[in-house]
Short mmCIF file of C-alpha atoms in Angstrom, two decimals:
data_model
loop_
_atom_site.label_atom_id
_atom_site.label_comp_id
_atom_site.label_asym_id
_atom_site.label_seq_id
_atom_site.Cartn_x
_atom_site.Cartn_y
_atom_site.Cartn_z
CA MET A 7 -133.70 13.33 -1.84
CA THR A 8 -135.80 15.84 -3.71
CA PHE A 9 -133.70 17.98 -6.03
CA ASP A 10 -134.53 21.61 -6.38
CA PRO A 11 -133.18 22.72 -9.80
CA GLN A 12 -133.69 26.40 -8.98
CA ALA A 13 -131.67 26.31 -5.72
CA ALA A 14 -128.33 26.85 -7.48
CA THR A 15 -129.59 29.95 -9.27
CA ARG A 16 -131.16 31.52 -6.20
CA THR A 17 -129.16 34.03 -4.23
CA PRO A 18 -128.79 33.00 -0.61
CA PRO A 19 -129.07 35.55 2.27
CA LYS A 20 -125.96 37.73 2.36
CA LYS A 21 -125.07 36.66 5.83
CA VAL A 22 -126.06 33.31 7.30
CA ILE A 23 -125.70 32.20 10.91
CA PHE A 24 -124.36 28.68 11.34
CA ARG A 25 -125.38 26.99 14.58
CA ILE A 26 -123.00 24.02 14.99
CA LYS A 27 -123.44 21.29 17.57
CA ARG A 28 -119.97 20.77 18.94
CA TYR A 29 -118.48 18.03 21.09
CA ASP A 30 -115.18 18.03 22.87
CA PRO A 31 -114.16 14.44 23.82
CA GLU A 32 -111.35 15.66 26.18
CA LYS A 33 -113.77 17.68 28.28
CA ASP A 34 -116.76 15.40 27.44
CA LYS A 35 -118.82 18.47 26.76
CA THR A 36 -121.46 19.21 24.12
CA TRP A 37 -122.53 22.76 23.19
CA TRP A 38 -123.95 24.86 20.37
CA GLU A 39 -121.74 27.48 18.75
CA GLU A 40 -122.75 30.20 16.31
CA TYR A 41 -120.72 31.62 13.42
CA GLU A 42 -121.72 34.31 10.95
CA VAL A 43 -120.66 33.67 7.36
CA GLU A 44 -120.85 35.92 4.34
CA THR A 45 -122.23 33.89 1.48
CA TYR A 46 -122.19 33.99 -2.31
CA ARG A 47 -124.43 32.49 -4.98
CA GLY A 48 -123.68 28.78 -5.44
CA MET A 49 -122.09 28.37 -1.99
CA THR A 50 -122.61 24.99 -0.43
CA VAL A 51 -122.76 24.16 3.31
CA LEU A 52 -119.36 22.49 2.96
CA ASP A 53 -117.91 25.67 1.41
CA ALA A 54 -119.18 27.63 4.36
CA LEU A 55 -117.81 25.13 6.84
CA LEU A 56 -114.39 25.34 5.26
CA LYS A 57 -114.64 29.13 5.32
CA ILE A 58 -115.41 28.97 9.04
CA LYS A 59 -112.50 26.60 9.58
CA GLU A 60 -110.06 28.75 7.67
CA GLU A 61 -111.14 32.21 8.83
CA ILE A 62 -113.00 32.01 12.09
CA ASP A 63 -112.42 28.81 14.06
CA HIS A 64 -109.69 26.30 13.17
CA THR A 65 -110.79 23.76 15.81
CA ILE A 66 -113.99 22.64 14.01
CA VAL A 67 -113.78 19.01 12.93
CA MET A 68 -115.69 17.38 10.09
CA ARG A 69 -114.96 14.79 7.37
CA TYR A 70 -114.96 15.65 3.69
CA SER A 71 -113.06 14.67 0.59
CA CYS A 72 -114.35 14.99 -3.00
CA ARG A 73 -116.62 18.08 -2.53
CA MET A 74 -118.93 16.86 -5.30
CA GLY A 75 -121.21 14.20 -3.87
CA VAL A 76 -119.18 11.18 -4.89
CA CYS A 77 -117.23 10.02 -1.89
CA GLY A 78 -120.06 10.32 0.65
CA SER A 79 -117.87 11.65 3.47
CA CYS A 80 -119.51 14.91 4.42
CA GLY A 81 -122.90 13.58 5.64
CA MET A 82 -124.39 15.59 8.50
CA VAL A 83 -127.76 16.64 9.83
CA ILE A 84 -128.55 20.03 8.17
CA ASN A 85 -131.62 21.78 9.55
CA GLY A 86 -132.92 18.49 10.91
CA MET A 87 -132.42 16.40 7.78
CA PRO A 88 -129.43 14.13 6.99
CA ARG A 89 -127.77 15.55 3.85
CA LEU A 90 -124.41 15.72 2.16
CA ALA A 91 -122.86 19.10 3.00
CA CYS A 92 -121.21 19.35 -0.43
CA GLN A 93 -124.48 18.78 -2.28
CA THR A 94 -126.55 21.21 -0.17
CA GLN A 95 -126.79 24.72 -1.44
CA ILE A 96 -127.16 27.42 1.25
CA SER A 97 -130.01 28.87 -0.71
CA GLU A 98 -131.84 25.51 -0.31
CA VAL A 99 -131.77 25.54 3.48
CA ALA A 100 -131.63 29.25 4.45
CA SER A 101 -133.86 32.09 3.51
CA GLU A 102 -134.00 35.88 4.11
CA ALA A 103 -136.79 35.23 6.63
CA LYS A 104 -134.72 32.64 8.52
CA PRO A 105 -130.98 32.96 7.70
CA VAL A 106 -130.00 30.25 10.20
CA ILE A 107 -128.55 26.81 9.41
CA GLU A 108 -128.25 24.21 12.13
CA LEU A 109 -125.57 21.56 11.73
CA GLU A 110 -125.39 18.39 13.79
CA PRO A 111 -123.44 15.14 13.49
CA LEU A 112 -125.31 12.25 11.87
CA LYS A 113 -127.75 10.50 14.19
CA ASN A 114 -127.34 6.77 14.99
CA TYR A 115 -123.52 6.97 14.87
CA PRO A 116 -121.08 7.54 17.73
CA VAL A 117 -119.70 11.10 17.62
CA ILE A 118 -115.89 11.35 17.81
CA LYS A 119 -115.68 15.15 17.75
CA ASP A 120 -117.95 18.01 16.55
CA LEU A 121 -119.40 16.83 13.21
CA LEU A 122 -117.16 13.79 12.86
CA THR A 123 -118.88 10.44 13.39
CA ASP A 124 -117.48 6.91 13.72
CA PHE A 125 -118.46 4.70 10.74
CA THR A 126 -116.71 1.54 12.01
CA LYS A 127 -119.85 -0.37 12.87
CA PHE A 128 -121.59 0.83 9.72
CA PHE A 129 -118.79 -0.51 7.48
CA ASN A 130 -118.63 -3.71 9.53
CA LYS A 131 -122.27 -4.31 8.71
CA HIS A 132 -121.57 -3.44 5.05
CA ARG A 133 -118.70 -6.02 5.00
CA SER A 134 -120.81 -8.67 6.74
CA VAL A 135 -123.18 -8.93 3.78
CA LYS A 136 -120.33 -9.72 1.38
CA PRO A 137 -120.87 -6.84 -1.01
CA TYR A 138 -119.29 -8.42 -4.06
CA LEU A 139 -120.14 -10.96 -6.78
CA ILE A 140 -119.77 -14.57 -5.70
CA ARG A 141 -119.40 -17.28 -8.35
CA LYS A 142 -119.32 -21.03 -7.78
CA ASN A 143 -116.34 -21.34 -10.11
CA LYS A 144 -113.73 -19.19 -8.41
CA GLU A 145 -111.36 -19.54 -11.29
CA GLU A 146 -113.60 -17.44 -13.50
CA VAL A 147 -113.12 -14.54 -11.15
CA GLU A 148 -109.50 -15.08 -10.28
CA LYS A 149 -108.41 -15.49 -13.91
CA GLY A 150 -110.15 -12.28 -14.83
CA ASP A 151 -110.22 -12.83 -18.59
CA ALA A 152 -113.94 -13.57 -18.91
CA GLU A 153 -117.02 -11.41 -18.74
CA PHE A 154 -120.24 -12.05 -16.84
CA LEU A 155 -123.05 -11.03 -19.18
CA MET A 156 -126.55 -9.73 -18.48
CA THR A 157 -129.24 -8.14 -20.56
CA PRO A 158 -130.06 -4.38 -20.44
CA GLU A 159 -133.39 -5.26 -18.77
CA GLU A 160 -131.63 -7.21 -16.03
CA HIS A 161 -129.13 -4.35 -15.59
CA LYS A 162 -132.02 -1.85 -15.23
CA GLU A 163 -133.43 -3.88 -12.33
CA LEU A 164 -130.29 -3.45 -10.22
CA TYR A 165 -128.66 -0.29 -11.60
CA GLU A 166 -130.12 2.13 -9.05
CA TYR A 167 -128.72 0.00 -6.18
CA THR A 168 -125.25 0.08 -7.70
CA LEU A 169 -125.20 3.85 -7.23
CA CYS A 170 -124.84 3.57 -3.46
CA ILE A 171 -121.81 5.55 -2.18
CA ALA A 172 -122.11 4.28 1.39
CA CYS A 173 -122.54 7.84 2.76
CA GLY A 174 -124.61 6.44 5.65
CA LEU A 175 -127.46 9.05 5.42
CA CYS A 176 -130.05 6.23 5.19
CA TYR A 177 -128.73 4.58 8.37
CA SER A 178 -128.84 7.96 10.14
CA ALA A 179 -132.50 8.57 9.15
CA CYS A 180 -133.67 5.08 10.11
CA PRO A 181 -135.97 5.06 13.18
CA VAL A 182 -135.35 1.33 13.67
CA ALA A 183 -131.60 1.74 13.76
CA ALA A 184 -132.20 4.54 16.26
CA SER A 185 -133.42 2.07 18.87
CA ASP A 186 -131.82 -1.21 17.74
CA GLU A 187 -128.06 -1.14 17.22
CA ARG A 188 -128.01 -4.75 15.88
CA PHE A 189 -130.28 -3.85 12.89
CA LEU A 190 -128.24 -4.28 9.69
CA GLY A 191 -129.61 -1.05 8.39
CA PRO A 192 -130.91 0.09 4.94
CA GLN A 193 -127.52 0.36 3.27
CA ALA A 194 -126.34 -3.20 4.01
CA LEU A 195 -129.78 -4.72 3.22
CA ALA A 196 -130.04 -2.77 -0.04
CA TYR A 197 -126.66 -4.32 -0.96
CA VAL A 198 -128.01 -7.79 -0.15
CA TRP A 199 -130.92 -7.18 -2.55
CA ARG A 200 -128.55 -5.69 -5.16
CA TYR A 201 -126.67 -9.04 -5.27
CA VAL A 202 -129.68 -11.31 -4.82
CA SER A 203 -131.26 -9.65 -7.85
CA ASP A 204 -128.03 -9.70 -9.84
CA PRO A 205 -128.30 -12.45 -12.50
CA ARG A 206 -124.49 -12.94 -12.36
CA ASP A 207 -124.37 -13.76 -8.62
CA GLU A 208 -124.56 -17.41 -7.59
CA ALA A 209 -124.70 -17.09 -3.75
CA TRP A 210 -128.33 -15.97 -3.49
CA LYS A 211 -129.27 -18.88 -1.20
CA GLU A 212 -126.46 -18.10 1.21
CA ARG A 213 -127.33 -14.41 1.13
CA LEU A 214 -131.00 -15.00 1.85
CA GLU A 215 -130.25 -17.43 4.68
CA ALA A 216 -127.70 -15.01 6.18
CA VAL A 217 -130.24 -12.14 6.42
CA ASP A 218 -133.10 -14.39 7.65
CA VAL A 219 -132.46 -13.15 11.19
CA GLU A 220 -134.16 -10.70 13.59
CA GLU A 221 -131.69 -7.91 12.68
CA GLY A 222 -132.35 -8.50 8.97
CA PRO A 223 -135.20 -7.19 6.83
CA TRP A 224 -137.78 -8.41 9.38
CA SER A 225 -136.94 -5.44 11.67
CA CYS A 226 -137.76 -2.88 8.93
CA HIS A 227 -141.21 -1.23 9.31
CA TYR A 228 -141.10 0.86 6.15
CA ALA A 229 -140.81 4.42 7.49
CA ALA A 230 -139.13 5.04 4.12
CA SER A 231 -136.93 7.81 5.55
CA CYS A 232 -133.91 6.03 4.06
CA SER A 233 -135.28 6.46 0.56
CA ALA A 234 -136.31 10.07 1.26
CA VAL A 235 -132.84 11.15 2.33
CA CYS A 236 -130.75 9.15 -0.15
CA PRO A 237 -128.67 11.60 -2.24
CA LYS A 238 -128.24 9.07 -5.04
CA MET A 239 -131.87 7.94 -5.40
CA VAL A 240 -130.91 4.37 -4.43
CA ASP A 241 -134.28 3.64 -2.75
CA PRO A 242 -133.08 1.27 0.02
CA GLY A 243 -136.66 1.18 1.50
CA ALA A 244 -138.01 -0.55 -1.59
CA ALA A 245 -134.94 -2.87 -1.76
CA ILE A 246 -135.74 -4.13 1.76
CA GLN A 247 -139.41 -4.77 0.91
CA ARG A 248 -138.37 -6.69 -2.21
CA LEU A 249 -135.83 -8.66 -0.21
CA ARG A 250 -138.42 -9.51 2.47
CA SER A 251 -141.08 -10.65 -0.04
CA VAL A 252 -138.45 -12.82 -1.77
CA LEU A 253 -137.38 -14.19 1.59
CA ILE A 254 -140.99 -15.19 2.33
CA LYS A 255 -141.33 -16.85 -1.04
CA TYR A 256 -138.00 -18.65 -0.49
CA LYS A 257 -139.11 -19.91 2.93
CA LEU A 258 -142.32 -21.23 1.33
CA GLY A 259 -140.30 -22.89 -1.43
CA LEU A 260 -141.77 -20.58 -4.11
CA PHE A 261 -138.62 -18.73 -5.05
CA LYS A 262 -135.86 -19.97 -7.30
CA LYS A 263 -133.41 -17.71 -9.07
CA LYS A 264 -132.51 -18.35 -12.67
CA THR A 265 -129.19 -20.15 -13.12
CA ALA A 266 -126.41 -17.64 -13.74
CA LYS A 267 -125.05 -17.49 -17.23
CA LYS A 268 -121.60 -18.86 -17.86
CA ALA A 269 -118.73 -16.40 -18.08
CA VAL A 270 -117.63 -15.74 -21.65
CA ILE A 271 -114.33 -14.58 -23.09
CA PRO A 272 -114.79 -11.13 -24.70
CA LYS A 273 -115.00 -11.35 -28.44
CA GLU A 274 -112.20 -8.85 -29.03
CA GLN A 275 -109.77 -11.27 -27.33
CA VAL A 276 -110.55 -14.25 -29.55
CA LYS A 277 -110.42 -12.28 -32.79
CA PRO A 278 -107.47 -13.39 -34.94
CA LYS A 279 -104.88 -10.68 -35.39
CA LYS A 280 -105.11 -9.05 -38.78
CA PRO A 281 -101.81 -8.75 -40.71
CA LEU A 282 -100.50 -5.19 -40.87
CA PRO A 283 -101.13 -3.36 -44.15
CA PRO A 284 -98.04 -2.74 -46.35
CA GLU A 285 -98.21 1.05 -45.84
CA SER A 286 -97.63 0.62 -42.13
CA LYS A 287 -94.09 -0.60 -42.79
CA LEU A 288 -92.71 2.92 -43.18
CA VAL A 289 -89.04 2.16 -42.71
CA GLU A 290 -87.45 -0.46 -44.84
CA GLY A 291 -85.84 -3.28 -43.01
CA VAL A 292 -87.66 -2.62 -39.75
CA ASP A 293 -89.89 -5.41 -38.54
CA ILE A 294 -92.71 -3.78 -36.51
CA GLU A 295 -94.02 -7.07 -35.18
CA ALA A 296 -90.56 -7.97 -33.84
CA LEU A 297 -90.30 -4.53 -32.27
CA ASP A 298 -93.65 -5.08 -30.58
CA LYS A 299 -92.37 -8.26 -28.93
CA ALA A 300 -88.90 -7.06 -27.89
CA PRO A 301 -88.64 -3.87 -25.79
CA VAL A 302 -86.63 -1.05 -27.23
CA GLU A 303 -83.25 -0.62 -25.63
CA ILE A 304 -82.29 2.98 -25.08
CA PRO A 305 -78.53 3.52 -24.72
CA VAL A 306 -78.83 5.77 -21.66
CA GLU A 307 -75.18 5.74 -20.60
CA GLU A 308 -74.06 6.46 -24.11
CA LEU A 309 -76.41 9.39 -24.35
CA ILE A 310 -75.27 10.82 -21.02
CA SER A 311 -71.59 10.61 -21.92
CA MET B 15 -99.59 1.89 31.11
CA ALA B 16 -103.30 2.22 31.39
CA GLU B 17 -104.96 2.19 28.02
CA GLU B 18 -106.82 5.42 27.30
CA LYS B 19 -110.47 4.81 26.49
CA SER B 20 -111.53 6.88 23.51
CA LYS B 21 -114.55 8.98 24.44
CA VAL B 22 -117.36 9.00 21.93
CA ILE B 23 -121.01 9.90 22.51
CA ASP B 24 -123.88 7.73 21.40
CA ASN B 25 -125.97 9.84 19.03
CA ARG B 26 -128.94 7.45 18.76
CA PRO B 27 -132.30 9.00 19.64
CA GLY B 28 -133.50 5.57 20.91
CA TRP B 29 -137.17 4.59 21.22
CA ILE B 30 -138.20 8.26 21.05
CA ALA B 31 -137.69 7.96 17.26
CA SER B 32 -140.57 5.46 17.24
CA ILE B 33 -143.04 7.88 18.78
CA ASN B 34 -141.85 11.19 17.48
CA PRO B 35 -141.80 11.63 13.72
CA TRP B 36 -140.02 14.97 14.06
CA VAL B 37 -136.78 13.64 15.66
CA LEU B 38 -135.54 14.41 12.16
CA ARG B 39 -137.32 16.81 9.82
CA VAL B 40 -137.16 14.60 6.70
CA VAL B 41 -139.07 16.18 3.84
CA ASN B 42 -141.34 14.24 1.46
CA ASN B 43 -141.73 11.46 4.02
CA PRO B 44 -145.38 11.01 5.26
CA GLU B 45 -144.56 7.30 5.59
CA ARG B 46 -142.63 8.19 8.73
CA VAL B 47 -145.72 9.81 10.31
CA ALA B 48 -147.65 6.68 9.38
CA PHE B 49 -144.90 4.53 10.89
CA VAL B 50 -145.16 6.41 14.21
CA LEU B 51 -148.96 6.36 14.25
CA HIS B 52 -148.95 2.64 13.42
CA ARG B 53 -146.58 1.95 16.38
CA VAL B 54 -148.52 4.11 18.80
CA THR B 55 -151.88 2.69 17.81
CA GLY B 56 -150.42 -0.78 18.01
CA ILE B 57 -149.22 -0.27 21.54
CA LEU B 58 -152.55 1.29 22.56
CA MET B 59 -154.45 -1.54 21.00
CA ALA B 60 -152.36 -4.07 22.93
CA LEU B 61 -153.09 -2.20 26.15
CA ILE B 62 -156.81 -1.90 25.34
CA ILE B 63 -157.09 -5.59 24.48
CA MET B 64 -155.58 -6.43 27.88
CA ALA B 65 -158.06 -4.09 29.55
CA HIS B 66 -160.86 -5.58 27.41
CA ILE B 67 -160.03 -9.11 28.64
CA PHE B 68 -160.08 -7.84 32.17
CA VAL B 69 -163.43 -6.00 31.72
CA THR B 70 -165.12 -8.82 29.87
CA GLY B 71 -163.88 -11.27 32.49
CA THR B 72 -165.63 -9.29 35.24
CA PRO B 73 -169.18 -10.56 34.60
CA ALA B 74 -167.95 -14.07 35.33
CA HIS B 75 -168.07 -12.91 38.96
CA THR B 76 -170.99 -10.49 38.87
CA GLY B 77 -173.32 -12.15 36.38
CA TRP B 78 -173.63 -11.85 32.62
CA GLU B 79 -177.17 -10.47 32.49
CA ALA B 80 -176.44 -7.49 34.68
CA TRP B 81 -173.30 -6.73 32.72
CA VAL B 82 -175.05 -6.88 29.29
CA GLU B 83 -177.78 -4.66 30.67
CA GLU B 84 -175.21 -2.16 31.88
CA ILE B 85 -173.49 -2.13 28.45
CA ASN B 86 -176.80 -1.70 26.60
CA LYS B 87 -177.64 1.29 28.81
CA ALA B 88 -174.51 3.10 27.58
CA GLN B 89 -175.84 5.85 25.31
CA GLY B 90 -174.73 9.36 24.53
CA PHE B 91 -171.48 10.57 26.00
CA SER B 92 -170.68 8.04 28.69
CA LEU B 93 -167.38 6.46 29.72
CA VAL B 94 -168.26 3.24 27.77
CA THR B 95 -169.19 5.03 24.57
CA LEU B 96 -166.12 7.24 24.78
CA TYR B 97 -164.04 4.14 25.16
CA PHE B 98 -165.63 2.56 22.09
CA PHE B 99 -165.08 5.77 20.12
CA PHE B 100 -161.46 5.98 21.12
CA PHE B 101 -160.90 2.29 20.41
CA ALA B 102 -162.55 2.63 16.97
CA GLY B 103 -160.21 5.51 16.10
CA ILE B 104 -157.05 3.59 16.79
CA ALA B 105 -158.40 0.36 15.27
CA TRP B 106 -159.42 2.13 12.06
CA PHE B 107 -155.95 3.64 11.53
CA HIS B 108 -154.09 0.48 12.51
CA GLY B 109 -156.30 -1.69 10.25
CA LEU B 110 -156.27 0.57 7.18
CA ASN B 111 -152.55 1.27 7.38
CA GLY B 112 -152.01 -2.46 8.12
CA ILE B 113 -153.50 -3.33 4.74
CA ARG B 114 -151.11 -0.92 3.03
CA LEU B 115 -148.15 -2.37 4.93
CA LEU B 116 -149.24 -5.92 4.19
CA LEU B 117 -149.08 -5.12 0.46
CA VAL B 118 -145.76 -3.34 0.70
CA GLU B 119 -143.89 -5.45 3.27
CA PHE B 120 -145.06 -8.96 2.55
CA PHE B 121 -145.97 -8.92 -1.10
CA GLY B 122 -143.46 -6.31 -2.23
CA VAL B 123 -146.02 -4.53 -4.43
CA CYS B 124 -147.03 -0.87 -4.72
CA ILE B 125 -143.38 0.23 -4.41
CA GLY B 126 -142.77 1.04 -8.05
CA LYS B 127 -140.08 -0.35 -10.33
CA PRO B 128 -136.34 0.39 -10.18
CA GLU B 129 -135.49 3.24 -12.58
CA LYS B 130 -132.52 5.29 -13.64
CA PRO B 131 -132.16 8.50 -11.67
CA LYS B 132 -133.62 11.53 -13.24
CA PRO B 133 -134.69 14.98 -11.92
CA PRO B 134 -136.24 15.69 -9.48
CA TYR B 135 -134.53 12.63 -8.05
CA ILE B 136 -137.39 11.16 -6.01
CA ALA B 137 -136.99 7.49 -5.16
CA PRO B 138 -139.47 5.32 -7.12
CA SER B 139 -141.12 3.89 -3.96
CA LEU B 140 -141.94 7.41 -2.77
CA LYS B 141 -144.07 8.13 -5.86
CA ALA B 142 -145.50 4.62 -6.28
CA CYS B 143 -149.05 3.60 -5.46
CA GLN B 144 -148.20 2.94 -1.81
CA ARG B 145 -148.04 6.73 -1.42
CA LYS B 146 -151.52 7.03 -2.92
CA LEU B 147 -152.72 4.30 -0.55
CA LEU B 148 -151.22 6.24 2.34
CA TYR B 149 -153.11 9.40 1.38
CA LEU B 150 -156.24 7.22 1.10
CA VAL B 151 -155.65 5.93 4.64
CA PHE B 152 -155.25 9.51 5.90
CA LEU B 153 -158.49 10.42 4.11
CA LEU B 154 -160.60 7.41 5.10
CA TRP B 155 -159.45 7.32 8.75
CA PRO B 156 -161.19 10.49 9.95
CA ILE B 157 -164.28 9.74 7.80
CA LEU B 158 -164.69 6.19 9.20
CA TRP B 159 -163.90 7.42 12.70
CA ALA B 160 -166.58 10.11 12.42
CA ILE B 161 -169.17 7.57 11.10
CA THR B 162 -168.31 5.26 14.01
CA GLY B 163 -168.66 8.18 16.41
CA TYR B 164 -172.09 8.97 15.02
CA ILE B 165 -173.18 5.34 15.43
CA VAL B 166 -171.74 5.06 18.99
CA PHE B 167 -173.06 8.36 20.32
CA PHE B 168 -176.32 8.96 18.42
CA LYS B 169 -177.69 5.62 17.32
#
């Protein structure tokens, strides 16, 4: 998503009208409702929504948590574009000429109430691609004392994909997901590429074979809306194209990933312990090393009495 | 006790998202316009090819010589030349954009290299050479269509 560095310093219109698409599941009714909000410089759409909820209408429902673009909870369609409400300045989307902001729930998700959407299927797709490192030697992972190394160049190749916060904006913008519910979607497929390209992962064959299905990367037609709306610059559109080209090479027998490096014990753990210098023994007769091993007993009852 | 069914509404725009690029107003995304045009021209081409098979199959009953003579007579603004002009328009866009998509989708090239996020936070693939190719498609399409129109109508 393009970042406008001047947006935060611009003063938004003094009063902005919020047109919110509401849905009442009990009455099974959808309607647009308008609220007028007094703004201030630096106010975000989420700030305005919370102001509406606190001062005008307590019944509005939306999801939010961190308020700083980290948790990815407050995704909604703002003036026709999927955005995070906490990252969207009012001055970015409203002007003196048109002081109106339209808010809708994210497209391609079932709407539970007002701006609240159901992410169950989205997270099921995310889970289905096994979004974690898989090693052949399970002990390495379970023991947890070793490190899986990679070079800075290798890290650079996959770093942008690790920034995904699973906010679901890409899935909402995808025109393929709009018509095909089975499509895994940009987020899940970007995760597949993130692990296929990860030099530490050893399950690349299984991952490639798992996504070699109709609802996998073959369904993507590169509208690139996912990359255009991503608030973290993850570029899922490019990830899917890379995944597809690798899948073609793999099917033709032209792709083979490098063997993953062995896990290594961090150097600081194998360093021999240096003996303490004489000046560290401040109190005569006290053995610091023995104290380290045995916990200090505090005579609590004695102190209370 | 009857289990209460939770009421949710499906918020998917459906197939309309494939023919209307403004279902969402995503900024910095001409690829979406190209995606819609590619789909629409693809469907039209499939329909035209079916009509083409039907039309070219007709002389089998009426005689080839008469049919070729009829086609050769088509000059200026007639139904046949308008059909050729229309077909050329959709074929030029589908072909030119198809080359771009072939490079991007099957060879995974022209989509830039992964990079660390930095202002103004534009995804690498949206500023890579596929975008330049897309602008080239939008530039060449009307030019080639106009040249074809000149040949069809005035030559």
